[in-house]
């Protein structure tokens, strides 16, 4: 499966291959032009004939140089268009086999397309001018008390896909959060099972202990103050 990083790498590999092919073609044509001039001079050809052959060989050289220059000038735009078509984050820049110049091109293209990922690719909301947005330019708009209530659930599909797929760094954070949540839940369950009040009341959960009225039956004046003082004393030791 081709990843987004592979697409970036292939882009620069193809650029190198095309540049190398163009340089080889240019030098071959230059070599042919030299051979033609030297051979024509040694063979006794007229200067006009030599110049005609030189022009015929030089024309493809200039065309090749123009194509190479044009491709170099459009590299930044083509790279930006590629980044626009994929989801590629800063954390994925490492590990690419790029030269310093290629890395500079990639950083520049990425920095100029930071806002390429819209909140919703198929349904954009421009809140500054959208009629669904805040009415900052309207004053004294009367609210009809008799208007029918609109159920928000009817428009939930408008928000589908707003977040999009998680990037690599976001996926790592999400996995860490999930692990922390599972560990916290495990420790909470263990604390409930070991709680002496739960054990004495014959319940397993703190919520069941509250529902049983245990706290009302065992209310103690100054319990909160006593607890705070005990925590303060333990913290000072």
PDB file of N, CA and C in Angstrom, residues 178-193:
ATOM      1  N   UNK A 178      -6.295   6.684  25.486  1.00  0.00           N
ATOM      2  CA  UNK A 178      -7.088   5.479  25.709  1.00  0.00           C
ATOM      3  C   UNK A 178      -6.435   4.584  26.761  1.00  0.00           C
ATOM      4  N   UNK A 179      -5.108   4.465  26.695  1.00  0.00           N
ATOM      5  CA  UNK A 179      -4.403   3.650  27.685  1.00  0.00           C
ATOM      6  C   UNK A 179      -4.516   4.259  29.080  1.00  0.00           C
ATOM      7  N   UNK A 180      -4.371   5.586  29.175  1.00  0.00           N
ATOM      8  CA  UNK A 180      -4.504   6.247  30.473  1.00  0.00           C
ATOM      9  C   UNK A 180      -5.918   6.083  31.032  1.00  0.00           C
ATOM     10  N   UNK A 181      -6.919   6.180  30.149  1.00  0.00           N
ATOM     11  CA  UNK A 181      -8.303   6.036  30.599  1.00  0.00           C
ATOM     12  C   UNK A 181      -8.562   4.624  31.123  1.00  0.00           C
ATOM     13  N   UNK A 182      -8.034   3.629  30.419  1.00  0.00           N
ATOM     14  CA  UNK A 182      -8.219   2.250  30.871  1.00  0.00           C
ATOM     15  C   UNK A 182      -7.517   2.008  32.203  1.00  0.00           C
ATOM     16  N   UNK A 183      -6.305   2.562  32.365  1.00  0.00           N
ATOM     17  CA  UNK A 183      -5.578   2.393  33.620  1.00  0.00           C
ATOM     18  C   UNK A 183      -6.289   3.108  34.762  1.00  0.00           C
ATOM     19  N   UNK A 184      -6.803   4.321  34.498  1.00  0.00           N
ATOM     20  CA  UNK A 184      -7.531   5.061  35.534  1.00  0.00           C
ATOM     21  C   UNK A 184      -8.791   4.314  35.948  1.00  0.00           C
ATOM     22  N   UNK A 185      -9.494   3.733  34.974  1.00  0.00           N
ATOM     23  CA  UNK A 185     -10.696   2.969  35.290  1.00  0.00           C
ATOM     24  C   UNK A 185     -10.349   1.729  36.112  1.00  0.00           C
ATOM     25  N   UNK A 186      -9.230   1.086  35.778  1.00  0.00           N
ATOM     26  CA  UNK A 186      -8.816  -0.101  36.530  1.00  0.00           C
ATOM     27  C   UNK A 186      -8.500   0.257  37.980  1.00  0.00           C
ATOM     28  N   UNK A 187      -7.782   1.366  38.185  1.00  0.00           N
ATOM     29  CA  UNK A 187      -7.449   1.785  39.542  1.00  0.00           C
ATOM     30  C   UNK A 187      -8.696   2.194  40.322  1.00  0.00           C
ATOM     31  N   UNK A 188      -9.654   2.831  39.630  1.00  0.00           N
ATOM     32  CA  UNK A 188     -10.897   3.223  40.298  1.00  0.00           C
ATOM     33  C   UNK A 188     -11.690   1.989  40.732  1.00  0.00           C
ATOM     34  N   UNK A 189     -11.790   1.007  39.844  1.00  0.00           N
ATOM     35  CA  UNK A 189     -12.510  -0.223  40.197  1.00  0.00           C
ATOM     36  C   UNK A 189     -11.842  -0.926  41.376  1.00  0.00           C
ATOM     37  N   UNK A 190     -10.515  -0.937  41.391  1.00  0.00           N
ATOM     38  CA  UNK A 190      -9.789  -1.567  42.489  1.00  0.00           C
ATOM     39  C   UNK A 190     -10.025  -0.829  43.804  1.00  0.00           C
ATOM     40  N   UNK A 191     -10.021   0.508  43.729  1.00  0.00           N
ATOM     41  CA  UNK A 191     -10.257   1.304  44.940  1.00  0.00           C
ATOM     42  C   UNK A 191     -11.668   1.080  45.474  1.00  0.00           C
ATOM     43  N   UNK A 192     -12.660   0.947  44.581  1.00  0.00           N
ATOM     44  CA  UNK A 192     -14.031   0.694  45.034  1.00  0.00           C
ATOM     45  C   UNK A 192     -14.147  -0.669  45.708  1.00  0.00           C
ATOM     46  N   UNK A 193     -13.459  -1.665  45.158  1.00  0.00           N
ATOM     47  CA  UNK A 193     -13.537  -3.003  45.754  1.00  0.00           C
ATOM     48  C   UNK A 193     -12.862  -3.047  47.121  1.00  0.00           C
TER      49      UNK A 193
END
